[in-house]
XYZ file of N, CA and C in Angstrom:
852
model
N -2.793 72.193 48.250
C -1.382 72.162 47.885
C -1.267 72.215 46.359
N -0.399 73.076 45.872
C -0.244 73.263 44.439
C 0.332 72.004 43.786
N -0.083 71.735 42.562
C 0.423 70.577 41.827
C 1.760 70.911 41.191
N 2.767 70.105 41.491
C 4.089 70.296 40.889
C 4.585 69.026 40.212
N 3.758 67.973 40.180
C 4.159 66.749 39.504
C 2.921 65.933 39.138
N 3.083 65.049 38.162
C 2.065 64.067 37.799
C 2.748 62.711 37.660
N 2.085 61.656 38.089
C 2.688 60.324 38.053
C 1.797 59.358 37.279
N 2.459 58.393 36.652
C 1.772 57.362 35.883
C 2.527 56.046 36.049
N 1.937 54.977 35.510
C 2.582 53.674 35.489
C 2.668 53.191 34.052
N 3.855 52.789 33.629
C 4.056 52.350 32.260
C 3.278 51.088 31.920
N 2.886 50.973 30.639
C 2.149 49.784 30.195
C 2.769 49.151 28.949
N 3.981 49.597 28.597
C 4.742 49.046 27.473
C 4.133 49.421 26.113
N 3.184 50.359 26.099
C 2.603 50.766 24.815
C 2.393 52.278 24.717
N 1.999 52.901 25.827
C 1.712 54.337 25.806
C 3.000 55.148 25.786
N 3.068 56.137 24.911
C 4.251 57.006 24.841
C 3.938 58.449 25.193
N 2.650 58.841 25.179
C 2.264 60.227 25.451
C 1.676 60.350 26.860
N 2.201 61.288 27.649
C 1.728 61.501 29.014
C 1.621 63.008 29.252
N 0.444 63.446 29.678
C 0.216 64.868 29.908
C 0.548 65.253 31.339
N 0.756 66.546 31.562
C 0.971 67.045 32.918
C 0.155 68.311 33.098
N -0.161 68.640 34.341
C -1.144 69.692 34.623
C -0.567 70.916 35.323
N 0.713 70.947 35.577
C 1.273 72.096 36.290
C 1.846 73.120 35.299
N 1.801 74.422 35.663
C 2.397 75.459 34.818
C 3.919 75.482 34.995
N 4.612 76.092 34.069
C 6.077 76.198 34.151
C 6.518 77.409 33.348
N 7.756 77.832 33.562
C 8.296 78.988 32.856
C 9.099 78.571 31.625
N 9.961 77.568 31.774
C 10.806 77.100 30.680
C 10.656 75.583 30.542
N 10.783 75.068 29.313
C 10.720 73.624 29.118
C 11.797 72.896 29.922
N 12.947 73.553 30.124
C 14.040 72.935 30.875
C 13.687 72.748 32.351
N 12.611 73.419 32.819
C 12.182 73.244 34.210
C 11.370 71.960 34.398
N 10.919 71.363 33.314
C 10.123 70.139 33.384
C 11.065 68.935 33.329
N 10.990 68.086 34.335
C 11.859 66.915 34.440
C 11.032 65.636 34.328
N 11.681 64.565 33.916
C 11.016 63.266 33.760
C 11.897 62.187 34.377
N 11.271 61.302 35.172
C 12.021 60.181 35.740
C 11.259 58.880 35.527
N 11.999 57.790 35.410
C 11.445 56.440 35.316
C 12.035 55.612 36.446
N 11.156 55.092 37.291
C 11.613 54.343 38.473
C 12.642 55.150 39.256
N 12.344 56.438 39.461
C 13.148 57.358 40.270
C 14.488 57.697 39.642
N 14.688 57.387 38.372
C 15.925 57.746 37.665
C 15.598 58.825 36.637
N 16.213 60.017 36.805
C 15.955 61.105 35.874
C 16.410 60.727 34.469
N 15.592 61.099 33.478
C 15.886 60.763 32.100
C 16.518 61.945 31.370
N 17.445 61.620 30.471
C 18.048 62.652 29.633
C 16.994 63.180 28.659
N 17.128 64.455 28.277
C 16.152 65.052 27.375
C 16.161 64.378 26.011
N 17.187 63.611 25.719
C 17.222 62.886 24.446
C 16.269 61.697 24.447
N 15.751 61.311 25.625
C 14.857 60.164 25.734
C 13.393 60.543 25.532
N 13.089 61.849 25.475
C 11.703 62.287 25.329
C 11.671 63.675 24.688
N 10.477 64.100 24.344
C 10.301 65.439 23.775
C 8.925 65.964 24.171
N 8.656 67.241 23.855
C 7.352 67.840 24.131
C 6.464 67.668 22.897
N 5.399 66.882 23.058
C 4.441 66.746 21.964
C 3.649 68.041 21.800
N 3.368 68.674 22.921
C 2.784 70.009 22.954
C 3.166 70.628 24.292
N 2.583 71.753 24.646
C 3.012 72.478 25.842
C 2.796 71.707 27.137
N 1.872 70.739 27.135
C 1.564 70.018 28.374
C 1.583 68.503 28.188
N 2.332 68.010 27.214
C 2.396 66.571 26.971
C 3.823 66.146 26.662
N 4.273 65.097 27.365
C 5.594 64.519 27.140
C 5.437 63.313 26.223
N 6.318 63.201 25.255
C 6.319 62.074 24.329
C 7.629 61.306 24.486
N 7.529 60.051 24.918
C 8.714 59.214 25.068
C 9.108 58.609 23.724
N 10.400 58.497 23.493
C 10.873 57.839 22.273
C 10.465 56.364 22.275
N 10.533 55.745 23.468
C 10.154 54.339 23.632
C 9.175 54.251 24.790
N 8.106 53.523 24.599
C 7.096 53.399 25.659
C 7.705 52.791 26.914
N 7.497 53.407 28.074
C 7.983 52.812 29.333
C 7.387 51.420 29.539
N 8.195 50.518 30.083
C 7.781 49.126 30.256
C 6.660 48.992 31.281
N 6.048 47.815 31.301
C 4.981 47.525 32.267
C 5.470 47.735 33.693
N 4.674 48.454 34.482
C 4.978 48.621 35.893
C 5.985 49.707 36.221
N 6.602 50.325 35.230
C 7.595 51.372 35.488
C 6.906 52.622 36.041
N 7.460 53.176 37.119
C 6.907 54.391 37.731
C 7.365 55.610 36.938
N 6.409 56.331 36.368
C 6.700 57.513 35.562
C 6.372 58.754 36.384
N 7.307 59.658 36.433
C 7.089 60.903 37.185
C 7.475 62.079 36.296
N 6.532 62.997 36.086
C 6.791 64.243 35.369
C 6.649 65.365 36.389
N 7.708 66.108 36.603
C 7.691 67.094 37.688
C 8.448 68.359 37.296
N 8.272 69.368 38.129
C 8.845 70.673 37.836
C 9.935 71.021 38.846
N 11.053 71.532 38.338
C 12.121 72.087 39.168
C 12.484 73.436 38.558
N 11.941 74.486 39.124
C 12.136 75.827 38.563
C 13.553 76.321 38.828
N 14.215 76.787 37.769
C 15.579 77.299 37.900
C 15.572 78.592 38.706
N 16.479 78.683 39.662
C 16.553 79.885 40.515
C 17.957 80.473 40.552
N 18.804 80.073 39.600
C 20.172 80.602 39.588
C 20.188 82.104 39.290
N 19.203 82.552 38.554
C 19.109 83.984 38.238
C 17.648 84.348 38.072
N 17.337 85.626 38.180
C 15.956 86.092 38.044
C 15.481 85.888 36.610
N 14.204 85.627 36.456
C 13.632 85.419 35.134
C 13.780 86.681 34.280
N 13.621 87.838 34.897
C 13.784 89.118 34.183
C 14.627 90.056 35.048
N 15.460 90.846 34.407
C 16.313 91.802 35.115
C 15.955 93.221 34.660
N 15.831 94.142 35.600
C 15.452 95.518 35.292
C 16.659 96.439 35.470
N 16.779 97.413 34.565
C 17.876 98.368 34.624
C 17.300 99.784 34.816
N 18.120 100.658 35.362
C 17.671 102.028 35.610
C 17.224 102.682 34.306
N 16.037 103.262 34.329
C 15.514 103.975 33.167
C 14.810 103.094 32.165
N 14.849 101.723 32.377
C 14.193 100.838 31.412
C 12.704 100.729 31.715
N 11.968 100.299 30.686
C 10.525 100.118 30.860
C 10.264 98.842 31.650
N 9.217 98.856 32.442
C 8.833 97.684 33.227
C 7.571 97.102 32.619
N 7.702 95.860 32.145
C 6.547 95.209 31.543
C 5.840 94.325 32.573
N 4.542 94.276 32.461
C 3.774 93.423 33.367
C 4.194 91.961 33.241
N 4.510 91.506 32.024
C 4.901 90.114 31.812
C 6.176 89.779 32.591
N 7.142 90.717 32.578
C 8.393 90.487 33.298
C 8.149 90.391 34.801
N 7.291 91.284 35.306
C 6.967 91.240 36.734
C 6.273 89.914 37.085
N 5.360 89.511 36.218
C 4.657 88.244 36.470
C 5.618 87.052 36.423
N 6.544 87.051 35.472
C 7.505 85.954 35.365
C 8.379 85.859 36.617
N 8.838 86.993 37.108
C 9.657 86.990 38.325
C 8.850 86.486 39.522
N 7.600 86.974 39.623
C 6.761 86.514 40.737
C 6.464 85.024 40.621
N 6.195 84.553 39.409
C 5.923 83.129 39.211
C 7.156 82.274 39.498
N 8.327 82.784 39.172
C 9.555 82.055 39.471
C 9.663 81.797 40.974
N 9.395 82.834 41.767
C 9.424 82.677 43.224
C 8.302 81.766 43.701
N 7.105 81.943 43.125
C 5.957 81.148 43.531
C 6.180 79.664 43.232
N 6.634 79.364 42.012
C 6.827 77.968 41.632
C 7.908 77.296 42.484
N 9.015 77.999 42.689
C 10.101 77.436 43.494
C 9.632 77.168 44.923
N 8.811 78.073 45.458
C 8.270 77.886 46.810
C 7.328 76.690 46.859
N 6.477 76.584 45.858
C 5.562 75.443 45.806
C 6.334 74.122 45.775
N 7.376 74.067 44.987
C 8.183 72.841 44.883
C 8.849 72.497 46.209
N 9.319 73.535 46.896
C 9.953 73.307 48.203
C 8.946 72.778 49.212
N 7.754 73.372 49.234
C 6.714 72.951 50.171
C 6.309 71.508 49.895
N 6.138 71.163 48.636
C 5.673 69.823 48.280
C 6.697 68.734 48.596
N 7.976 69.086 48.646
C 9.006 68.060 48.792
C 9.750 68.115 50.119
N 9.390 69.011 50.992
C 10.160 69.184 52.212
C 9.752 68.174 53.289
N 10.679 67.892 54.144
C 10.407 67.254 55.436
C 11.105 68.141 56.454
N 10.335 68.925 57.178
C 10.955 69.910 58.058
C 11.157 69.343 59.453
N 11.584 70.194 60.367
C 11.920 69.754 61.724
C 10.719 69.265 62.512
N 9.521 69.559 62.038
C 8.323 69.099 62.747
C 7.790 67.788 62.178
N 8.467 67.257 61.151
C 8.041 65.989 60.559
C 7.420 66.198 59.201
N 7.130 65.103 58.543
C 6.550 65.180 57.213
C 6.338 63.786 56.662
N 5.704 63.709 55.506
C 5.406 62.425 54.875
C 6.045 62.363 53.506
N 6.814 61.290 53.265
C 7.427 61.094 51.964
C 6.399 60.504 51.008
N 6.247 61.114 49.838
C 5.342 60.585 48.821
C 6.109 59.921 47.685
N 7.423 59.881 47.799
C 8.264 59.251 46.775
C 9.551 58.752 47.394
N 10.475 58.326 46.552
C 11.749 57.797 47.030
C 12.653 58.923 47.522
N 13.468 58.608 48.524
C 14.482 59.535 49.019
C 15.833 59.021 48.552
N 16.442 59.709 47.623
C 17.745 59.321 47.082
C 18.830 60.090 47.815
N 19.634 59.370 48.606
C 20.676 60.017 49.405
C 21.977 60.209 48.636
N 22.005 59.767 47.374
C 23.198 59.983 46.567
C 24.448 59.356 47.151
N 24.306 58.218 47.825
C 25.460 57.543 48.410
C 25.787 57.989 49.815
N 25.064 58.984 50.330
C 25.298 59.450 51.692
C 24.459 58.660 52.695
N 24.788 58.783 53.963
C 24.108 58.041 55.020
C 23.098 58.920 55.756
N 22.106 58.263 56.339
C 21.213 58.929 57.287
C 21.729 58.555 58.674
N 22.129 59.534 59.446
C 22.760 59.272 60.734
C 21.954 59.866 61.883
N 22.330 59.478 63.105
C 21.736 60.022 64.325
C 20.230 59.826 64.353
N 19.789 58.608 64.026
C 18.366 58.291 64.014
C 17.943 57.776 65.383
N 16.857 58.304 65.933
C 16.369 57.871 67.244
C 15.710 56.501 67.132
N 15.653 55.792 68.274
C 14.939 54.522 68.309
C 13.455 54.770 68.062
N 12.775 53.863 67.338
C 11.341 54.038 67.127
C 10.580 53.867 68.432
N 9.419 54.471 68.504
C 8.615 54.405 69.731
C 7.386 53.534 69.588
N 7.092 53.080 68.386
C 5.930 52.227 68.182
C 6.060 51.454 66.898
N 5.236 50.414 66.775
C 5.307 49.564 65.601
C 5.086 50.319 64.316
N 4.278 51.393 64.345
C 3.992 52.135 63.123
C 5.180 52.963 62.667
N 6.174 53.165 63.546
C 7.374 53.883 63.134
C 8.152 53.086 62.090
N 8.013 51.788 62.130
C 8.754 50.903 61.234
C 7.794 49.869 60.678
N 6.688 50.322 60.138
C 5.556 49.449 59.838
C 5.920 48.305 58.917
N 6.808 48.505 57.947
C 7.121 47.430 57.012
C 8.324 46.611 57.431
N 9.038 47.050 58.445
C 10.211 46.303 58.898
C 9.968 45.646 60.247
N 9.193 46.282 61.109
C 8.773 45.682 62.372
C 9.945 45.139 63.172
N 11.021 45.937 63.304
C 12.188 45.431 64.011
C 12.163 45.732 65.511
N 11.030 46.197 66.042
C 10.941 46.405 67.481
C 10.935 45.070 68.221
N 10.137 44.125 67.751
C 10.030 42.826 68.409
C 10.560 41.708 67.518
N 10.214 41.742 66.240
C 10.703 40.746 65.292
C 11.069 41.438 63.993
N 11.856 40.747 63.196
C 12.236 41.260 61.887
C 11.813 40.234 60.861
N 10.907 40.616 59.970
C 10.408 39.683 58.967
C 10.671 40.276 57.600
N 11.417 39.539 56.785
C 11.786 40.076 55.480
C 11.673 38.982 54.441
N 10.877 39.219 53.412
C 10.679 38.230 52.355
C 10.869 38.935 51.019
N 12.130 39.065 50.583
C 12.388 39.826 49.359
C 11.886 39.110 48.128
N 11.591 39.895 47.104
C 11.154 39.304 45.840
C 12.351 38.715 45.107
N 12.088 37.903 44.126
C 13.170 37.332 43.333
C 13.708 36.058 43.943
N 14.997 36.050 44.240
C 15.646 34.822 44.697
C 15.278 34.468 46.122
N 14.845 35.456 46.928
C 14.541 35.168 48.326
C 15.760 35.221 49.211
N 16.914 35.634 48.673
C 18.128 35.711 49.466
C 18.271 37.089 50.101
N 18.817 37.120 51.301
C 19.144 38.371 51.970
C 20.634 38.334 52.279
N 21.397 39.253 51.717
C 22.835 39.276 51.907
C 23.214 40.438 52.817
N 24.007 40.136 53.842
C 24.488 41.156 54.754
C 26.015 41.162 54.722
N 26.594 42.339 54.650
C 28.044 42.473 54.748
C 28.341 43.258 56.023
N 29.053 42.630 56.941
C 29.333 43.277 58.217
C 28.790 42.465 59.368
N 28.653 43.103 60.496
C 28.201 42.420 61.707
C 26.697 42.584 61.897
N 26.063 41.530 62.401
C 24.648 41.572 62.734
C 24.500 41.174 64.192
N 23.947 42.041 64.996
C 23.727 41.743 66.403
C 22.240 41.548 66.640
N 21.884 40.392 67.194
C 20.487 40.069 67.461
C 20.289 39.966 68.964
N 19.471 40.843 69.524
C 19.145 40.776 70.945
C 17.779 40.121 71.061
N 17.776 38.838 71.333
C 16.517 38.111 71.373
C 16.608 36.857 70.538
N 15.502 36.471 69.938
C 15.431 35.231 69.173
C 15.448 35.526 67.685
N 16.314 34.812 66.960
C 16.381 34.929 65.512
C 15.818 33.650 64.913
N 14.711 33.757 64.198
C 14.112 32.590 63.566
C 14.328 32.631 62.066
N 14.872 31.556 61.516
C 15.129 31.465 60.084
C 14.375 30.271 59.527
N 13.482 30.516 58.569
C 12.763 29.435 57.912
C 13.427 29.184 56.569
N 14.047 28.023 56.435
C 14.800 27.728 55.224
C 16.282 27.639 55.530
N 17.093 27.673 54.493
C 18.535 27.514 54.645
C 19.203 28.858 54.895
N 20.240 28.857 55.723
C 21.042 30.055 55.988
C 22.505 29.700 55.765
N 23.205 30.494 54.983
C 24.611 30.246 54.682
C 25.444 31.401 55.211
N 26.480 31.087 55.971
C 27.372 32.096 56.532
C 28.756 31.924 55.898
N 29.288 33.002 55.363
C 30.588 32.939 54.722
C 31.741 33.217 55.661
N 31.478 33.297 56.950
C 32.535 33.551 57.924
C 32.265 32.786 59.203
N 32.991 33.135 60.257
C 32.823 32.450 61.530
C 31.532 32.896 62.216
N 30.941 31.989 62.972
C 29.750 32.284 63.757
C 30.108 32.141 65.227
N 29.934 33.202 65.994
C 30.263 33.195 67.417
C 28.980 33.286 68.231
N 28.822 32.360 69.161
C 27.669 32.366 70.056
C 28.164 32.781 71.437
N 27.996 34.050 71.749
C 28.499 34.596 73.011
C 27.364 34.585 74.025
N 27.145 33.425 74.635
C 26.012 33.273 75.536
C 26.288 32.176 76.549
N 25.554 32.202 77.638
C 25.641 31.121 78.630
C 24.520 30.111 78.420
N 23.756 30.283 77.342
C 22.647 29.379 77.048
C 23.113 28.155 76.293
N 22.389 27.762 75.279
C 22.713 26.553 74.541
C 22.324 26.712 73.081
N 22.950 25.898 72.238
C 22.635 25.841 70.823
C 21.811 24.588 70.561
N 20.624 24.744 70.016
C 19.776 23.603 69.680
C 19.994 23.239 68.220
N 20.403 21.973 67.973
C 20.670 21.530 66.612
C 19.555 20.596 66.147
N 19.479 20.298 64.862
C 18.431 19.413 64.358
C 18.481 18.038 65.006
N 17.310 17.432 65.187
C 17.262 16.077 65.729
C 16.232 15.269 64.947
N 16.392 13.950 64.987
C 15.470 13.077 64.281
C 16.014 11.668 64.211
N 15.224 10.779 63.623
C 15.622 9.384 63.498
C 16.624 9.212 62.366
N 17.177 8.007 62.258
C 18.094 7.728 61.167
C 17.382 7.827 59.821
N 16.120 7.439 59.790
C 15.355 7.520 58.548
C 15.115 8.965 58.119
N 15.231 9.897 59.048
C 14.982 11.309 58.752
C 16.257 12.074 58.436
N 17.374 11.370 58.328
C 18.627 12.055 57.987
C 18.483 12.794 56.653
N 19.059 13.994 56.544
C 18.994 14.740 55.279
C 20.013 14.179 54.289
N 19.981 14.677 53.067
C 21.021 14.335 52.101
C 22.357 14.780 52.682
N 23.258 13.842 52.843
C 24.466 14.098 53.637
C 25.453 15.019 52.928
N 26.022 15.945 53.691
C 27.094 16.829 53.243
C 28.161 16.813 54.324
N 29.410 16.703 53.924
C 30.505 16.640 54.888
C 30.443 17.797 55.884
N 30.528 17.455 57.172
C 30.509 18.468 58.218
C 29.165 18.627 58.891
N 28.134 17.949 58.395
C 26.817 18.049 59.033
C 26.844 17.419 60.425
N 26.095 18.015 61.373
C 25.916 17.426 62.694
C 24.439 17.471 63.050
N 24.004 16.486 63.819
C 22.604 16.406 64.246
C 22.536 15.489 65.463
N 21.337 15.391 66.070
C 21.131 14.478 67.190
C 20.273 13.323 66.710
N 20.804 12.108 66.848
C 20.117 10.901 66.404
C 19.222 10.411 67.536
N 17.910 10.486 67.342
C 16.983 10.099 68.406
C 16.823 8.583 68.517
N 17.285 7.822 67.500
C 17.225 6.363 67.587
C 18.222 5.832 68.611
N 19.404 6.431 68.606
C 20.466 5.953 69.521
C 20.766 6.978 70.603
N 19.987 8.081 70.625
C 20.155 9.174 71.593
C 21.604 9.618 71.696
N 22.189 9.917 70.537
C 23.573 10.400 70.475
C 23.698 11.466 69.390
N 24.685 12.332 69.579
C 25.031 13.283 68.536
C 25.799 12.539 67.454
N 25.587 12.954 66.199
C 26.296 12.299 65.104
C 26.688 13.335 64.064
N 27.698 12.989 63.273
C 28.160 13.873 62.214
C 28.496 13.073 60.980
N 28.497 13.767 59.829
C 28.823 13.105 58.565
C 30.247 13.457 58.185
N 31.086 12.426 58.055
C 32.523 12.638 57.828
C 32.933 12.627 56.362
N 31.975 12.607 55.470
C 32.280 12.579 54.046
C 31.938 11.263 53.398
N 31.835 10.218 54.211
C 31.471 8.907 53.671
C 30.385 8.213 54.477
N 30.241 8.569 55.747
C 29.229 7.920 56.577
C 28.902 8.794 57.779
N 27.747 8.469 58.396
C 27.370 9.103 59.646
C 28.027 8.336 60.785
N 28.551 9.054 61.776
C 29.144 8.402 62.943
C 28.914 9.268 64.170
N 28.946 8.624 65.339
C 28.712 9.349 66.580
C 29.842 10.324 66.851
N 29.481 11.455 67.432
C 30.494 12.421 67.855
C 30.331 12.643 69.351
N 31.389 13.007 69.988
C 31.367 13.092 71.452
C 31.567 11.681 71.977
N 30.499 10.867 71.884
C 30.618 9.453 72.194
C 30.859 9.139 73.649
N 30.640 10.072 74.543
C 30.874 9.803 75.957
C 29.876 8.809 76.511
N 30.231 8.211 77.643
C 29.332 7.251 78.289
C 28.098 7.971 78.815
N 27.008 7.207 78.950
C 25.759 7.760 79.445
C 25.256 6.902 80.597
N 24.099 7.282 81.154
C 23.534 6.547 82.269
C 22.436 7.346 82.922
N 21.847 6.807 83.978
C 20.803 7.519 84.690
C 21.358 8.672 85.495
N 20.588 9.744 85.563
C 21.038 10.901 86.334
C 22.332 11.449 85.784
N 23.330 11.585 86.646
C 24.631 12.096 86.227
C 25.612 10.965 85.928
N 25.128 9.704 85.901
C 26.018 8.559 85.652
C 26.596 8.610 84.246
N 27.846 8.203 84.092
C 28.495 8.046 82.786
C 29.129 6.655 82.772
N 28.265 5.629 82.622
C 28.681 4.235 82.774
C 28.606 3.461 81.468
N 27.595 3.724 80.655
C 27.308 2.853 79.520
C 27.707 3.495 78.193
N 28.462 2.736 77.406
C 28.758 3.117 76.029
C 27.831 2.294 75.136
N 26.948 2.945 74.425
C 25.941 2.226 73.664
C 26.214 2.293 72.162
N 25.901 1.205 71.449
C 25.989 1.193 70.002
C 24.813 0.413 69.420
N 24.521 0.642 68.146
C 23.438 -0.079 67.481
C 23.813 -1.554 67.327
N 22.808 -2.399 67.045
C 23.028 -3.832 66.911
C 22.996 -4.306 65.466
N 22.653 -3.399 64.531
C 22.531 -3.796 63.130
C 23.296 -2.820 62.236
N 24.110 -3.408 61.334
C 24.815 -2.611 60.334
C 23.940 -2.583 59.087
N 23.448 -1.412 58.729
C 22.515 -1.288 57.601
C 23.136 -0.647 56.370
N 24.369 -0.094 56.512
C 25.005 0.639 55.422
C 26.460 0.211 55.301
N 26.953 0.123 54.101
C 28.361 -0.219 53.895
C 29.252 0.726 54.685
N 30.312 0.164 55.259
C 31.207 0.993 56.067
C 32.629 0.468 55.958
N 33.581 1.397 55.850
C 35.001 1.079 55.847
C 35.661 1.789 57.008
N 36.409 1.037 57.822
C 37.083 1.655 58.960
C 37.998 2.764 58.472
N 38.069 3.825 59.250
C 38.957 4.937 58.929
C 40.391 4.440 58.870
N 41.151 4.943 57.900
C 42.535 4.496 57.703
C 43.346 4.607 58.996
N 44.074 3.507 59.306
C 44.955 3.416 60.480
C 44.184 3.486 61.794
N 42.899 3.084 61.759
C 42.098 3.051 62.975
C 41.556 1.640 63.201
N 41.480 1.251 64.488
C 40.806 0.017 64.875
C 39.435 0.364 65.426
N 38.567 -0.660 65.588
C 37.227 -0.418 66.097
C 36.832 -1.503 67.085
N 35.981 -1.136 68.047
C 35.445 -2.098 69.005
C 33.941 -1.884 69.096
N 33.175 -2.967 69.136
C 31.719 -2.911 69.168
C 31.204 -3.936 70.161
N 30.164 -3.566 70.898
C 29.525 -4.519 71.796
C 28.523 -5.336 70.996
N 28.674 -6.682 71.060
C 27.796 -7.560 70.301
C 26.577 -7.983 71.116
N 25.662 -8.754 70.515
C 25.790 -9.282 69.146
C 25.506 -8.229 68.080
N 26.052 -8.462 66.861
C 25.907 -7.548 65.748
C 25.350 -8.310 64.544
N 24.383 -7.722 63.879
C 23.834 -8.277 62.644
C 24.220 -7.374 61.485
N 24.795 -7.975 60.437
C 25.120 -7.228 59.216
C 24.066 -7.575 58.182
N 23.285 -6.598 57.754
C 22.200 -6.838 56.816
C 22.698 -7.423 55.501
N 21.828 -8.160 54.843
C 22.164 -8.763 53.563
C 22.550 -7.688 52.554
N 23.654 -7.909 51.862
C 24.114 -6.965 50.855
C 24.959 -5.845 51.399
N 25.120 -5.794 52.730
C 25.915 -4.746 53.374
C 27.309 -5.285 53.672
N 28.326 -4.449 53.474
C 29.709 -4.876 53.672
C 30.404 -3.960 54.652
N 31.111 -4.569 55.610
C 31.992 -3.830 56.515
C 33.411 -4.166 56.107
N 34.175 -3.151 55.723
C 35.544 -3.361 55.236
C 36.540 -2.988 56.316
N 37.412 -3.955 56.656
C 38.484 -3.725 57.620
C 39.795 -3.758 56.847
N 40.432 -2.609 56.633
C 41.665 -2.569 55.839
C 42.779 -3.410 56.469
N 43.718 -3.797 55.647
C 44.858 -4.606 56.092
C 45.610 -3.888 57.209
N 45.948 -4.680 58.253
C 46.691 -4.105 59.375
C 45.818 -3.461 60.425
N 44.499 -3.461 60.220
C 43.569 -2.890 61.184
C 42.679 -4.013 61.739
N 41.931 -3.732 62.815
C 41.085 -4.753 63.396
C 39.771 -4.181 63.874
N 38.742 -5.073 63.861
C 37.414 -4.743 64.402
C 37.096 -5.827 65.425
N 36.991 -5.417 66.687
C 36.768 -6.363 67.772
C 35.333 -6.237 68.243
N 34.610 -7.396 68.268
C 33.251 -7.446 68.796
C 33.291 -8.179 70.130
N 32.874 -7.533 71.183
C 32.949 -8.153 72.526
C 31.545 -8.428 73.044
């Protein structure tokens, strides 16, 4: 396959880069950094086969020097009765040859092909894509069975729009949703569970399952409290309302609410239970 480009990696010091392909006009030679074409004001020709950058490309920058032969008009035009020079014939033939080589090197035809660089769609979409048939079809995304993505930098993945997951979605770490979450299933939602000592740093609206008292609980902005609170029992029985026997954290009854607790109750040293005026706490 004919050479129509040369690639390098920037090191923040080198400014001269040679290329090995022939060309007809200097304007046919293009330069890109990280897949972004550079203006001719950013570089110059040190000689016929060397590009000189005004500023050395930074460390790790992908440098590409490539050829795009102009085909808007023939390199040489012949008129009736004019002399035909071998150079003109060669230039016209080379124009066709170079353009063909460039097309061959960069094409992906109907029988398939391999991309050796980035595909810039210019804001357009790739549509009507068939489902992959094997893991190697999506080797770096692996979305046939699982989807694993660990982006560089902040580690955040932002999606705008709808995401449909058929199967199990596993998230390691925190996930933040800026809209409503709908669980359209006949299954169940499993929430975090643990002892009181394992409670996380509280944020209003948190819910979890407390394994010490075997109840669901939520944080209301000032304290953890049971939610649901229905009676429990053996089998399908709903007979017993259970509560802890020790108050370990300061607590103030919710405004305009009374409370009832099954005793005996121990209030730890230094802990205060506040019952606002006009409200009551009954221990039975």
